Amino acid sequence: MARFLIVEARFYAHLNDMLIEGARTALVAAGHSVEVLTVPGALEVPGAIAAAANYYDGFVALGVVIRGETYHFEIVAGESARGIMALTMDGIAVGNGILTTENEAQAIYRADPKQGNKGAVAAEAAMALLAIGERYA
């Protein structure tokens, strides 16, 4: 049993609830323990994971970034993904479930455990990276 931390950017609560449900279900079904940490937005997710890196075996990054009318979407989407990628390159098992969508309908489909279930997909990625890390430790 491994200890996983779900770090969620709580900007769209109704969407995050679905993402968390999917991720938690996948992790618990695999026999792991799960805690949830909430941060304000997607840009804060990598920093929170870095701060907790010595306390958990793996992480699931969750959140939703929906394109708006400004360039801010590109910054948030790109920089949060870059931060998460940097953590994985440092050997931290992180599944990236931060959705970047054009509209809320796309986000709902991807977040819903009965449809896209991207929370579970991110959890599965985190578990796979943890297993790879353990194999080559």
mmCIF file of C-alpha atoms in Angstrom:
data_model
loop_
_atom_site.group_PDB
_atom_site.id
_atom_site.type_symbol
_atom_site.label_atom_id
_atom_site.label_comp_id
_atom_site.label_asym_id
_atom_site.label_seq_id
_atom_site.Cartn_x
_atom_site.Cartn_y
_atom_site.Cartn_z
ATOM 1 C CA MET A 1 0.000 0.000 0.000
ATOM 2 C CA ALA A 2 1.293 3.412 -1.002
ATOM 3 C CA ARG A 3 0.312 6.839 0.259
ATOM 4 C CA PHE A 4 -1.065 9.173 -2.413
ATOM 5 C CA LEU A 5 -1.867 12.852 -2.183
ATOM 6 C CA ILE A 6 -4.395 14.339 -4.548
ATOM 7 C CA VAL A 7 -3.556 18.017 -5.037
ATOM 8 C CA GLU A 8 -6.538 19.822 -6.471
ATOM 9 C CA ALA A 9 -6.811 23.350 -7.821
ATOM 10 C CA ARG A 10 -10.229 24.235 -6.417
ATOM 11 C CA PHE A 11 -11.381 26.738 -9.009
ATOM 12 C CA TYR A 12 -14.364 24.819 -10.423
ATOM 13 C CA ALA A 13 -15.703 22.888 -7.426
ATOM 14 C CA HIS A 14 -18.356 20.872 -9.297
ATOM 15 C CA LEU A 15 -15.788 19.675 -11.843
ATOM 16 C CA ASN A 16 -13.127 18.948 -9.243
ATOM 17 C CA ASP A 17 -15.552 16.857 -7.220
ATOM 18 C CA MET A 18 -15.934 14.549 -10.215
ATOM 19 C CA LEU A 19 -12.178 14.412 -10.840
ATOM 20 C CA ILE A 20 -11.508 13.594 -7.187
ATOM 21 C CA GLU A 21 -14.163 10.876 -7.200
ATOM 22 C CA GLY A 22 -12.536 9.191 -10.179
ATOM 23 C CA ALA A 23 -9.004 9.469 -8.798
ATOM 24 C CA ARG A 24 -9.922 8.364 -5.291
ATOM 25 C CA THR A 25 -11.900 5.370 -6.569
ATOM 26 C CA ALA A 26 -8.970 4.178 -8.701
ATOM 27 C CA LEU A 27 -6.413 4.587 -5.919
ATOM 28 C CA VAL A 28 -8.527 2.929 -3.226
ATOM 29 C CA ALA A 29 -9.428 0.060 -5.573
ATOM 30 C CA ALA A 30 -5.680 -0.554 -5.972
ATOM 31 C CA GLY A 31 -5.269 -0.678 -2.182
ATOM 32 C CA HIS A 32 -3.673 2.714 -1.608
ATOM 33 C CA SER A 33 -4.406 5.387 0.965
ATOM 34 C CA VAL A 34 -5.516 8.812 -0.243
ATOM 35 C CA GLU A 35 -5.535 12.324 1.131
ATOM 36 C CA VAL A 36 -6.631 15.519 -0.615
ATOM 37 C CA LEU A 37 -4.919 18.910 -0.456
ATOM 38 C CA THR A 38 -6.641 21.950 -1.931
ATOM 39 C CA VAL A 39 -4.761 24.864 -3.502
ATOM 40 C CA PRO A 40 -6.230 28.030 -5.069
ATOM 41 C CA GLY A 41 -5.362 27.367 -8.705
ATOM 42 C CA ALA A 42 -3.468 25.220 -11.196
ATOM 43 C CA LEU A 43 -0.277 27.279 -10.908
ATOM 44 C CA GLU A 44 -0.008 26.345 -7.236
ATOM 45 C CA VAL A 45 -0.282 22.585 -7.796
ATOM 46 C CA PRO A 46 3.404 21.882 -8.641
ATOM 47 C CA GLY A 47 4.643 23.899 -5.668
ATOM 48 C CA ALA A 48 2.347 22.057 -3.286
ATOM 49 C CA ILE A 49 3.527 18.710 -4.641
ATOM 50 C CA ALA A 50 7.162 19.775 -4.258
ATOM 51 C CA ALA A 51 6.491 20.809 -0.659
ATOM 52 C CA ALA A 52 4.916 17.420 0.156
ATOM 53 C CA ALA A 53 7.279 15.267 -1.910
ATOM 54 C CA ASN A 54 8.985 13.671 1.109
ATOM 55 C CA TYR A 55 5.712 12.716 2.788
ATOM 56 C CA TYR A 56 3.872 10.743 0.089
ATOM 57 C CA ASP A 57 4.710 8.016 -2.392
ATOM 58 C CA GLY A 58 2.780 9.512 -5.301
ATOM 59 C CA PHE A 59 0.612 12.408 -6.351
ATOM 60 C CA VAL A 60 -2.389 13.132 -8.529
ATOM 61 C CA ALA A 61 -2.640 16.700 -9.830
ATOM 62 C CA LEU A 62 -6.236 17.720 -10.524
ATOM 63 C CA GLY A 63 -7.889 20.886 -11.728
ATOM 64 C CA VAL A 64 -9.624 22.527 -14.639
ATOM 65 C CA VAL A 65 -8.444 25.392 -16.828
ATOM 66 C CA ILE A 66 -11.067 26.625 -19.286
ATOM 67 C CA ARG A 67 -10.051 28.941 -22.113
ATOM 68 C CA GLY A 68 -11.218 32.501 -21.604
ATOM 69 C CA GLU A 69 -10.848 35.679 -23.583
ATOM 70 C CA THR A 70 -7.266 36.452 -22.558
ATOM 71 C CA TYR A 71 -3.815 34.932 -22.891
ATOM 72 C CA HIS A 72 -3.945 33.846 -19.227
ATOM 73 C CA PHE A 73 -5.240 30.397 -20.271
ATOM 74 C CA GLU A 74 -2.012 29.618 -22.127
ATOM 75 C CA ILE A 75 0.137 30.698 -19.187
ATOM 76 C CA VAL A 76 -1.790 28.677 -16.610
ATOM 77 C CA ALA A 77 -2.105 25.592 -18.810
ATOM 78 C CA GLY A 78 1.505 25.633 -19.966
ATOM 79 C CA GLU A 79 3.209 26.555 -16.717
ATOM 80 C CA SER A 80 1.261 24.116 -14.566
ATOM 81 C CA ALA A 81 2.085 21.321 -17.029
ATOM 82 C CA ARG A 82 5.742 22.403 -17.114
ATOM 83 C CA GLY A 83 5.920 22.362 -13.325
ATOM 84 C CA ILE A 84 4.391 18.905 -13.135
ATOM 85 C CA MET A 85 6.728 17.616 -15.838
ATOM 86 C CA ALA A 86 9.724 18.978 -13.925
ATOM 87 C CA LEU A 87 8.592 17.059 -10.842
ATOM 88 C CA THR A 88 8.255 13.817 -12.787
ATOM 89 C CA MET A 89 11.693 14.324 -14.299
ATOM 90 C CA ASP A 90 12.999 14.551 -10.726
ATOM 91 C CA GLY A 91 11.545 11.096 -10.064
ATOM 92 C CA ILE A 92 8.333 12.117 -8.303
ATOM 93 C CA ALA A 93 5.351 9.993 -9.329
ATOM 94 C CA VAL A 94 2.750 12.522 -10.507
ATOM 95 C CA GLY A 95 -0.280 11.832 -12.645
ATOM 96 C CA ASN A 96 -1.377 15.011 -14.398
ATOM 97 C CA GLY A 97 -5.146 15.397 -14.360
ATOM 98 C CA ILE A 98 -5.309 19.140 -14.870
ATOM 99 C CA LEU A 99 -7.827 19.490 -17.667
ATOM 100 C CA THR A 100 -7.311 22.225 -20.241
ATOM 101 C CA THR A 101 -10.464 22.693 -22.263
ATOM 102 C CA GLU A 102 -12.120 25.126 -24.611
ATOM 103 C CA ASN A 103 -15.392 25.194 -22.673
ATOM 104 C CA GLU A 104 -17.242 23.797 -19.686
ATOM 105 C CA ALA A 105 -18.998 21.078 -21.703
ATOM 106 C CA GLN A 106 -15.628 19.566 -22.625
ATOM 107 C CA ALA A 107 -14.534 19.781 -18.995
ATOM 108 C CA ILE A 108 -17.694 18.063 -17.742
ATOM 109 C CA TYR A 109 -17.254 15.189 -20.181
ATOM 110 C CA ARG A 110 -13.606 14.671 -19.222
ATOM 111 C CA ALA A 111 -14.161 15.026 -15.464
ATOM 112 C CA ASP A 112 -17.240 12.825 -15.148
ATOM 113 C CA PRO A 113 -16.341 9.334 -13.845
ATOM 114 C CA LYS A 114 -19.069 7.886 -16.079
ATOM 115 C CA GLN A 115 -17.608 9.495 -19.214
ATOM 116 C CA GLY A 116 -13.969 10.559 -19.689
ATOM 117 C CA ASN A 117 -12.969 9.815 -16.070
ATOM 118 C CA LYS A 118 -9.707 11.750 -16.339
ATOM 119 C CA GLY A 119 -9.319 11.706 -12.546
ATOM 120 C CA ALA A 120 -8.928 7.935 -12.699
ATOM 121 C CA VAL A 121 -6.648 8.221 -15.729
ATOM 122 C CA ALA A 122 -4.355 10.578 -13.793
ATOM 123 C CA ALA A 123 -4.390 8.245 -10.773
ATOM 124 C CA GLU A 124 -3.462 5.303 -12.998
ATOM 125 C CA ALA A 125 -0.573 7.316 -14.442
ATOM 126 C CA ALA A 126 0.679 8.158 -10.951
ATOM 127 C CA MET A 127 0.510 4.497 -9.907
ATOM 128 C CA ALA A 128 2.373 3.466 -13.056
ATOM 129 C CA LEU A 129 5.128 6.012 -12.451
ATOM 130 C CA LEU A 130 5.443 4.887 -8.840
ATOM 131 C CA ALA A 131 5.841 1.267 -9.969
ATOM 132 C CA ILE A 132 8.493 2.275 -12.521
ATOM 133 C CA GLY A 133 10.364 4.270 -9.875
ATOM 134 C CA GLU A 134 10.292 1.325 -7.485
ATOM 135 C CA ARG A 135 11.492 -1.024 -10.204
ATOM 136 C CA TYR A 136 14.572 1.074 -10.883
ATOM 137 C CA ALA A 137 15.287 2.255 -7.333
#
